[in-house]
Short mmCIF file of C-alpha atoms and ligand atoms in Angstrom, two decimals:
data_model
loop_
_atom_site.label_atom_id
_atom_site.label_comp_id
_atom_site.label_asym_id
_atom_site.label_seq_id
_atom_site.Cartn_x
_atom_site.Cartn_y
_atom_site.Cartn_z
CA MET A 1 109.60 89.48 74.11
CA ILE A 2 111.64 89.36 77.19
CA GLY A 3 110.06 87.72 79.98
CA LYS A 4 111.14 87.83 83.57
CA PRO A 5 113.67 86.19 85.91
CA ARG A 6 112.38 82.00 86.36
CA GLY A 7 110.72 82.21 89.76
CA THR A 8 109.83 85.99 89.93
CA ARG A 9 106.13 87.49 89.58
CA ASP A 10 104.76 90.86 88.29
CA PHE A 11 101.96 92.12 90.42
CA LEU A 12 98.51 93.57 88.71
CA PRO A 13 96.77 96.38 90.05
CA SER A 14 94.10 93.42 91.61
CA ASP A 15 96.83 91.60 93.07
CA MET A 16 98.43 94.86 94.62
CA LYS A 17 95.11 96.20 96.06
CA LYS A 18 94.95 92.81 97.86
CA ARG A 19 98.79 92.77 98.80
CA ARG A 20 98.25 96.04 100.56
CA LYS A 21 95.38 95.16 102.22
CA VAL A 22 96.82 92.33 103.78
CA GLU A 23 100.17 94.10 104.65
CA SER A 24 98.56 97.45 106.12
CA VAL A 25 96.74 94.87 108.63
CA MET A 26 99.66 92.92 109.31
CA ARG A 27 101.26 96.27 109.86
CA ASN A 28 98.62 97.21 112.31
CA VAL A 29 98.88 93.88 114.66
CA PHE A 30 102.58 94.00 114.92
CA GLU A 31 102.28 98.45 116.15
CA LYS A 32 99.42 96.85 118.83
CA TYR A 33 102.44 95.19 120.46
CA GLY A 34 104.55 97.78 120.34
CA TYR A 35 106.68 96.59 117.56
CA GLU A 36 108.43 99.42 115.42
CA GLU A 37 109.26 99.41 111.79
CA VAL A 38 112.92 98.83 110.64
CA SER A 39 114.52 98.89 106.83
CA THR A 40 117.81 97.00 105.57
CA PRO A 41 119.54 97.26 102.16
CA THR A 42 118.59 94.34 99.80
CA ILE A 43 122.08 93.91 99.14
CA GLU A 44 124.49 92.51 101.77
CA ASN A 45 127.98 91.39 101.85
CA LEU A 46 127.82 87.68 101.53
CA GLU A 47 129.90 87.02 104.78
CA LEU A 48 127.04 88.57 106.63
CA PHE A 49 124.86 85.26 105.56
CA THR A 50 128.34 82.82 105.48
CA LEU A 51 129.20 82.73 108.65
CA LYS A 52 126.05 81.17 110.57
CA SER A 53 122.69 80.55 108.05
CA GLY A 54 124.14 77.00 107.14
CA GLU A 55 124.65 75.20 104.31
CA GLN A 56 121.02 75.00 103.31
CA ILE A 57 120.90 78.53 102.58
CA MET A 58 124.12 78.78 100.60
CA ASP A 59 123.33 76.62 98.46
CA GLU A 60 119.92 78.69 97.58
CA ILE A 61 121.53 82.34 97.68
CA TYR A 62 121.83 84.66 95.01
CA ALA A 63 125.21 85.91 94.92
CA PHE A 64 127.77 88.25 92.84
CA GLU A 65 130.86 90.21 92.88
CA ASP A 66 130.33 93.94 92.32
CA LYS A 67 132.73 96.37 89.65
CA SER A 68 134.79 96.28 92.64
CA GLY A 69 135.54 92.37 93.23
CA ARG A 70 133.41 92.55 96.60
CA LYS A 71 131.32 89.44 97.38
CA ILE A 72 127.76 90.82 97.44
CA ALA A 73 124.29 89.09 98.15
CA LEU A 74 120.73 89.42 97.50
CA ARG A 75 118.84 89.23 100.99
CA PRO A 76 118.02 85.53 101.64
CA GLU A 77 116.22 86.65 105.28
CA LEU A 78 116.05 89.69 107.25
CA THR A 79 117.50 88.31 110.94
CA ALA A 80 120.96 88.73 110.01
CA PRO A 81 120.90 92.06 108.29
CA VAL A 82 118.82 93.31 111.64
CA ILE A 83 121.15 92.11 114.02
CA ARG A 84 123.80 93.59 111.59
CA MET A 85 122.20 96.96 111.85
CA TYR A 86 121.48 96.38 115.93
CA VAL A 87 125.48 95.72 116.46
CA GLU A 88 126.35 98.62 114.35
CA LYS A 89 124.22 101.19 116.08
CA LEU A 90 121.84 99.78 118.64
CA GLN A 91 123.53 97.94 121.45
CA MET A 92 123.46 100.68 124.30
CA GLU A 93 119.67 101.14 123.42
CA THR A 94 117.35 100.18 126.59
CA LYS A 95 115.90 97.12 125.87
CA PRO A 96 113.80 95.22 124.74
CA LEU A 97 113.81 96.30 121.28
CA LYS A 98 111.24 95.19 119.30
CA PHE A 99 111.61 95.44 115.33
CA TYR A 100 109.26 94.48 112.44
CA TYR A 101 110.26 94.69 108.86
CA PHE A 102 108.44 93.95 105.61
CA GLY A 103 110.98 93.10 102.43
CA ASN A 104 111.64 91.21 99.43
CA CYS A 105 114.00 87.90 100.15
CA PHE A 106 115.85 86.32 97.13
CA ARG A 107 116.17 81.99 97.01
CA TYR A 108 117.57 80.06 94.12
CA ASP A 109 114.60 77.81 95.17
CA ARG A 110 113.18 75.34 92.86
CA PRO A 111 110.03 77.66 92.10
CA GLN A 112 106.19 75.94 92.23
CA LYS A 113 103.41 77.14 93.47
CA GLY A 114 104.23 78.98 97.21
CA ARG A 115 107.78 78.38 96.70
CA TYR A 116 109.42 81.63 94.74
CA ARG A 117 112.94 83.16 93.62
CA GLU A 118 112.07 86.73 95.12
CA PHE A 119 109.31 86.30 98.12
CA TRP A 120 107.93 88.58 100.93
CA GLN A 121 108.71 88.52 104.30
CA PHE A 122 106.92 90.54 107.26
CA GLY A 123 108.79 89.56 110.21
CA CYS A 124 110.38 90.61 113.35
CA GLU A 125 113.11 90.34 116.12
CA LEU A 126 112.95 90.82 119.65
CA ILE A 127 115.88 91.95 121.21
CA GLY A 128 117.34 91.96 124.75
CA THR A 129 114.94 89.40 126.91
CA ASN A 130 114.14 85.71 126.32
CA ARG A 131 111.67 85.28 129.54
CA PRO A 132 108.84 82.47 129.27
CA GLU A 133 106.40 85.29 128.88
CA ALA A 134 108.39 87.21 126.12
CA ILE A 135 108.43 84.24 123.77
CA ALA A 136 105.13 83.26 124.58
CA GLU A 137 104.16 87.16 123.20
CA LEU A 138 106.10 86.49 120.13
CA ILE A 139 104.52 83.07 118.80
CA ALA A 140 101.06 84.77 120.16
CA MET A 141 101.57 88.09 118.31
CA ALA A 142 102.38 85.63 114.99
CA TYR A 143 99.11 83.82 115.50
CA ASP A 144 97.71 87.21 116.13
CA ILE A 145 98.55 88.31 112.94
CA LEU A 146 97.42 85.27 110.93
CA LYS A 147 94.07 85.02 112.65
CA THR A 148 93.41 89.09 112.00
CA ILE A 149 94.67 88.50 108.29
CA GLY A 150 91.03 86.43 108.03
CA LEU A 151 93.03 82.82 107.94
CA ARG A 152 90.57 80.39 109.79
CA ASN A 153 92.81 77.21 109.76
CA VAL A 154 96.32 77.85 110.97
CA VAL A 155 98.27 75.12 113.43
CA VAL A 156 101.32 76.05 115.72
CA ARG A 157 103.64 73.74 116.34
CA VAL A 158 106.39 74.74 119.32
CA GLY A 159 109.71 72.85 119.71
CA ASN A 160 112.70 72.67 121.44
CA LEU A 161 116.67 72.64 120.14
CA ASP A 162 117.45 72.53 123.89
CA ILE A 163 115.34 69.56 124.48
CA LEU A 164 116.13 68.08 121.11
CA ARG A 165 120.26 68.11 121.07
CA ARG A 166 119.93 67.02 124.04
CA PHE A 167 117.79 64.24 123.27
CA LEU A 168 120.22 63.65 120.07
CA SER A 169 123.55 63.56 122.28
CA THR A 170 122.43 60.54 124.68
CA MET A 171 122.51 58.47 121.54
CA GLY A 172 125.75 60.77 119.92
CA ALA A 173 124.02 62.06 117.07
CA ASN A 174 123.80 65.67 118.16
CA ASP A 175 125.67 67.21 114.74
CA ALA A 176 124.45 69.37 112.29
CA GLU A 177 124.08 66.90 109.46
CA MET A 178 121.16 64.88 111.68
CA MET A 179 119.72 68.28 112.50
CA ARG A 180 119.33 68.78 108.25
CA LEU A 181 118.05 65.24 107.98
CA ILE A 182 115.37 65.80 110.81
CA ASP A 183 114.55 69.18 109.21
CA LYS A 184 113.61 67.65 105.80
CA LYS A 185 111.93 64.71 107.80
CA ASP A 186 113.95 62.40 105.55
CA PHE A 187 113.09 59.92 108.19
CA GLU A 188 114.55 56.69 106.24
CA SER A 189 118.31 58.08 106.48
CA ILE A 190 117.64 58.93 109.90
CA GLU A 191 116.48 55.18 110.70
CA ARG A 192 119.59 54.50 108.85
CA ARG A 193 121.92 56.72 110.73
CA LEU A 194 120.78 55.85 113.91
CA GLY A 195 119.96 51.84 113.70
CA LYS A 196 116.42 50.44 114.47
CA GLU A 197 116.43 50.63 117.97
CA GLU A 198 117.45 54.21 118.63
CA PHE A 199 114.83 55.24 115.83
CA GLU A 200 112.31 53.82 117.69
CA LYS A 201 113.50 55.74 120.63
CA PHE A 202 113.81 58.39 118.51
CA MET A 203 110.34 58.33 117.19
CA GLU A 204 109.14 58.10 120.30
CA PHE A 205 110.41 60.84 121.36
CA ILE A 206 109.17 63.30 118.74
CA GLU A 207 106.22 62.46 119.15
CA THR A 208 106.03 63.38 122.81
CA LYS A 209 102.28 65.07 123.02
CA ASN A 210 102.84 66.38 126.50
CA ILE A 211 105.83 68.41 127.83
CA ASP A 212 105.49 66.72 131.11
CA GLU A 213 106.25 63.63 129.72
CA LEU A 214 109.96 65.39 129.45
CA GLU A 215 112.26 64.98 132.30
CA PHE A 216 114.95 67.16 130.89
CA GLU A 217 116.11 70.14 133.44
CA GLU A 218 115.47 72.66 129.66
CA ALA A 219 111.84 71.28 129.96
CA ASN A 220 111.10 73.29 132.63
CA ARG A 221 111.67 76.31 130.83
CA MET A 222 109.55 75.26 128.58
CA LYS A 223 106.89 74.34 130.33
CA GLU A 224 106.30 78.05 131.83
CA ILE A 225 106.50 79.29 127.88
CA LEU A 226 103.76 77.34 127.07
CA SER A 227 101.75 77.90 130.10
CA PHE A 228 102.40 81.29 128.99
CA LEU A 229 100.93 80.59 125.69
CA GLU A 230 97.65 79.13 127.26
CA GLU A 231 97.14 82.18 128.89
CA PHE A 232 97.47 84.14 125.33
CA SER A 233 94.60 81.41 124.28
CA VAL A 234 97.03 80.15 121.83
CA PRO A 235 96.20 76.41 120.50
CA PHE A 236 99.31 74.63 119.81
CA ASN A 237 100.99 71.33 119.54
CA LEU A 238 104.40 70.37 121.01
CA ASP A 239 106.38 69.08 118.40
CA LEU A 240 109.78 68.12 119.43
CA SER A 241 111.08 67.29 115.34
CA ILE A 242 111.40 71.57 114.28
CA ALA A 243 114.62 71.31 113.41
CA ARG A 244 114.44 74.74 111.24
CA GLY A 245 116.63 74.88 108.04
CA LEU A 246 118.99 77.97 109.45
CA ASP A 247 121.63 77.34 111.80
CA TYR A 248 121.37 80.15 114.07
CA TYR A 249 118.65 78.75 116.26
CA ILE A 250 118.77 77.82 120.11
CA GLY A 251 116.04 76.48 122.52
CA THR A 252 112.57 77.89 121.65
CA VAL A 253 111.35 77.30 118.07
CA PHE A 254 108.33 77.42 116.28
CA GLU A 255 106.32 76.93 113.06
CA ILE A 256 102.70 77.74 111.59
CA ASP A 257 101.10 75.82 108.92
CA ALA A 258 97.76 76.32 106.56
CA PRO A 259 97.68 72.56 106.04
CA LYS A 260 95.67 73.57 102.80
CA LEU A 261 98.82 74.56 101.34
CA GLY A 262 100.30 71.28 101.00
CA ALA A 263 104.56 70.84 100.56
CA GLU A 264 104.54 74.77 100.71
CA LYS A 265 102.31 74.89 103.71
CA GLN A 266 104.53 76.76 106.39
CA LEU A 267 103.49 80.19 106.49
CA CYS A 268 105.86 81.53 109.35
CA GLY A 269 108.78 80.33 111.25
CA GLY A 270 111.12 81.56 114.14
CA GLY A 271 112.40 81.16 117.33
CA GLU A 272 115.01 81.87 119.54
CA TYR A 273 118.64 82.42 118.17
CA ASN A 274 121.84 83.27 118.38
CA LEU A 275 123.63 86.06 116.25
CA ILE A 276 124.76 89.01 118.06
CA THR A 277 128.23 87.27 119.51
CA ILE A 278 128.71 85.86 115.76
CA LEU A 279 128.66 89.58 114.62
CA GLY A 280 131.23 91.01 117.01
CA GLY A 281 128.65 92.06 119.21
CA ARG A 282 127.65 91.79 123.11
CA HIS A 283 125.31 88.98 124.04
CA VAL A 284 121.67 89.39 124.76
CA PRO A 285 118.94 86.78 124.15
CA THR A 286 117.20 87.12 120.37
CA SER A 287 114.07 85.95 118.85
CA GLY A 288 112.11 86.55 115.97
CA PHE A 289 110.04 84.76 113.14
CA ALA A 290 108.76 86.08 109.52
CA ILE A 291 106.13 85.15 107.57
CA GLY A 292 106.06 84.23 104.08
CA PHE A 293 103.52 86.89 102.96
CA ASP A 294 102.94 85.60 99.40
CA ARG A 295 101.93 82.36 101.14
CA ALA A 296 99.46 83.59 103.85
CA LEU A 297 98.19 85.33 100.51
CA LEU A 298 97.45 81.89 98.86
CA ALA A 299 95.85 80.35 101.72
CA LEU A 300 93.61 82.88 101.94
CA GLU A 301 92.53 82.42 98.58
CA MET A 302 92.52 78.72 99.29
CA GLU A 303 90.31 79.28 102.74
CA GLY A 304 87.83 81.22 99.55
CA TYR A 305 88.54 84.66 101.60
CA THR A 306 86.74 87.21 99.46
CA PHE A 307 88.31 90.61 98.83
CA GLU A 308 86.17 93.38 98.69
CA ASP A 309 86.67 95.18 95.02
CA GLU A 310 84.84 98.41 95.79
CA ASN A 311 86.20 101.07 93.40
CA ASP A 312 85.70 103.91 95.47
CA ILE A 313 87.22 106.56 92.87
CA VAL A 314 84.99 109.05 91.66
CA TYR A 315 84.99 109.22 88.08
CA ILE A 316 84.15 113.23 86.28
CA ALA A 317 82.75 113.02 83.20
CA HIS A 318 81.80 115.89 80.70
CA MET A 319 80.97 117.17 77.37
CA ASN A 320 84.15 118.06 75.72
CA MET A 321 84.70 120.65 79.12
CA PRO A 322 88.16 119.21 80.77
CA ARG A 323 89.09 122.89 82.33
CA GLU A 324 85.90 122.42 84.18
CA ALA A 325 86.50 119.12 84.63
CA ILE A 326 90.38 119.86 85.27
CA LYS A 327 88.48 122.50 88.20
CA VAL A 328 86.29 120.04 89.60
CA ALA A 329 89.03 116.80 89.76
CA ARG A 330 91.00 119.70 92.16
CA MET A 331 88.60 120.48 94.20
CA LEU A 332 87.72 116.88 95.43
CA ARG A 333 91.42 115.70 95.45
CA LYS A 334 91.85 118.55 97.84
CA GLU A 335 89.29 117.28 99.92
CA GLY A 336 90.46 113.89 99.85
CA ILE A 337 88.67 112.05 97.45
CA LYS A 338 89.78 109.74 95.14
CA ALA A 339 88.76 111.33 91.97
CA GLU A 340 89.61 110.66 88.00
CA MET A 341 88.59 112.71 84.77
CA ASP A 342 87.76 111.38 81.78
CA LEU A 343 91.32 111.82 79.89
CA MET A 344 89.92 110.63 76.26
CA ALA A 345 87.48 112.73 75.17
CA ARG A 346 85.12 110.37 75.81
CA ASN A 347 81.39 111.46 75.13
CA ILE A 348 79.35 110.81 77.84
CA LYS A 349 77.30 107.39 77.07
CA LYS A 350 80.92 106.13 76.76
CA SER A 351 82.33 107.53 79.75
CA LEU A 352 79.14 105.64 81.51
CA ASP A 353 80.37 102.46 79.76
CA TYR A 354 83.89 103.05 80.85
CA ALA A 355 82.72 103.65 84.77
CA ASN A 356 80.51 100.55 84.45
CA ARG A 357 83.62 98.32 83.49
CA LYS A 358 85.96 99.32 86.07
CA GLY A 359 83.54 99.02 88.46
CA ILE A 360 83.09 102.89 89.78
CA SER A 361 79.84 103.52 91.37
CA LYS A 362 80.08 107.45 91.67
CA VAL A 363 80.05 109.40 88.46
CA VAL A 364 80.13 113.33 88.40
CA ILE A 365 78.72 114.53 84.85
CA ILE A 366 79.57 118.06 83.52
CA ALA A 367 77.20 119.73 81.37
CA PRO A 368 77.29 123.30 79.58
CA ASP A 369 73.81 124.48 80.89
CA GLU A 370 73.92 122.86 84.09
CA TRP A 371 77.60 124.72 84.55
CA GLU A 372 76.23 127.66 83.60
CA ARG A 373 74.11 127.21 86.48
CA GLY A 374 76.37 126.47 89.16
CA GLU A 375 75.65 122.68 89.00
CA VAL A 376 77.01 119.42 87.96
CA ILE A 377 75.12 115.80 87.97
CA ILE A 378 75.64 113.15 89.97
CA LYS A 379 74.79 109.64 89.07
CA ASP A 380 74.76 106.51 91.32
CA MET A 381 75.47 103.77 88.96
CA LYS A 382 74.15 101.10 91.06
CA SER A 383 70.55 102.61 91.70
CA GLY A 384 71.16 104.80 88.43
CA GLU A 385 70.02 107.43 90.07
CA GLN A 386 70.85 110.75 88.76
CA LYS A 387 70.69 114.60 90.50
CA ASN A 388 71.56 118.15 90.11
CA VAL A 389 73.83 119.81 92.56
CA GLY A 390 75.43 122.93 93.44
CA ILE A 391 79.14 122.62 92.65
CA ASN A 392 79.71 124.05 96.53
CA GLU A 393 77.73 121.23 97.78
CA LEU A 394 79.57 118.04 96.01
CA PHE A 395 81.99 117.78 98.30
CA ASN A 396 79.12 116.91 101.01
CA ARG A 397 77.34 114.85 98.85
CA LEU A 398 80.03 112.27 97.84
CA GLN A 399 80.41 111.57 101.52
CA PRO A 400 79.88 107.51 101.52
P1 HAM B 1 112.24 80.76 107.44
O1 HAM B 1 111.22 79.65 107.97
O2 HAM B 1 113.51 79.96 106.40
O3 HAM B 1 112.82 81.86 108.83
O4 HAM B 1 111.27 81.52 106.15
C1 HAM B 1 109.91 81.96 107.02
C2 HAM B 1 108.86 82.29 106.02
O5 HAM B 1 109.49 82.66 104.63
C3 HAM B 1 108.79 80.58 105.47
O6 HAM B 1 107.84 79.80 106.58
C4 HAM B 1 107.96 80.58 104.17
O7 HAM B 1 106.74 81.22 104.55
C5 HAM B 1 108.72 81.74 103.95
N1 HAM B 1 109.77 81.69 102.52
C6 HAM B 1 110.71 80.98 102.57
N2 HAM B 1 111.10 80.77 101.33
C7 HAM B 1 110.23 81.19 100.53
C8 HAM B 1 110.23 81.02 99.26
N3 HAM B 1 111.42 80.27 98.57
N4 HAM B 1 109.08 81.17 98.49
C9 HAM B 1 108.17 81.61 99.24
N5 HAM B 1 108.19 81.84 100.53
C10 HAM B 1 109.15 81.57 101.30
C11 HAM B 1 113.50 82.95 108.14
O8 HAM B 1 113.69 83.26 106.74
C12 HAM B 1 113.86 83.55 109.45
N6 HAM B 1 114.91 84.57 109.24
C13 HAM B 1 112.77 83.67 110.06
C14 HAM B 1 113.15 84.52 111.66
C15 HAM B 1 113.29 85.75 112.08
N7 HAM B 1 113.84 83.76 113.06
C16 HAM B 1 114.28 84.49 113.61
N8 HAM B 1 114.00 85.85 113.36
#
């Protein structure tokens, strides 16, 4: 038997039903905010990700040479691809541009619950504005999506890399290595690096709960963003220790957690970033976020969210009358009703057993005498009630 690659998953019909349901809710929220869907290739030139995504991503990237020796990567995320597309095709478009996407991503991570080598991201990019109200709306939308799918317990943390970097420069410690240690919350190494006294100052800084306590010039814009976030009624915590794992971030950054998920609690991450000029485009401000779709589903399950499990298909049982069954199935499908007919030449009793096991609530039975009179039998599996109806009335009788 051949298994599947480590860190990948199969999705059974029952999984896909849940995933499609949550996907459609998320999609609707993005569209309510005026975002439009885009899609980019699963593979990209490796260079797209090596330019600015940072060391951490590089360790995790799936890369290979194609038959012509080109260096190709499976996408580890979608921000760089979307910005590549923007630079190639959309620079002249009226701003702001608001794009959302839903796609699989690949990272050579150590697999565990909530961490996979193939996972799905639902994300978006906002191109052409960095007004405080724009950044606040972006964060509010991420929060709205997670609440709308039914999560009760999510925590929004907002930070700012300009402020963090400005603070680190006062200690001569504003560099990529330090950002990496902060992102990993490796406080031991940070203390070793800064020394005891500076480390205490650092800890005091990242524990700042109120933006008004900060005197940096960069804090003024942050204050405005946070006050707009209040306007959107989004509860949040200031968290100046957010460093983000990707190197392209600047300014406002944010993360949303589902505390119940433990180590892999981060459901969403994003913020302002600069990639356009690195990819050869003319500078305009950009920001965005991505929700870990698989983790959002795990979080729903952890909260005990119950997905409705009703099978709304109509099952057509027949007494060895496949041609009549085909007629009825075609008629129902044409009216937009989901219909499946017995394909195994079962008798009526076995057909009803099947419908029961599948959780089907409506069965149409085709029998010779009734058919002669232009009738079929409808059986409600929940009540057990059974009625003869004219074939022409069938559609009306099956309406919910
Ligand atoms: P990221 O924080 O690397 O950001 O990923 C976003 C989300 O994807 C994470 O918060 C997490 O929920 C999920 N995720 C990441 N790795 C895995 C994994 N191995 N298994 C399952 N879920 C995972 C980005 O990717 C940025 N492109 C977000 C962004 C968009 N920033 C600006 N625009």
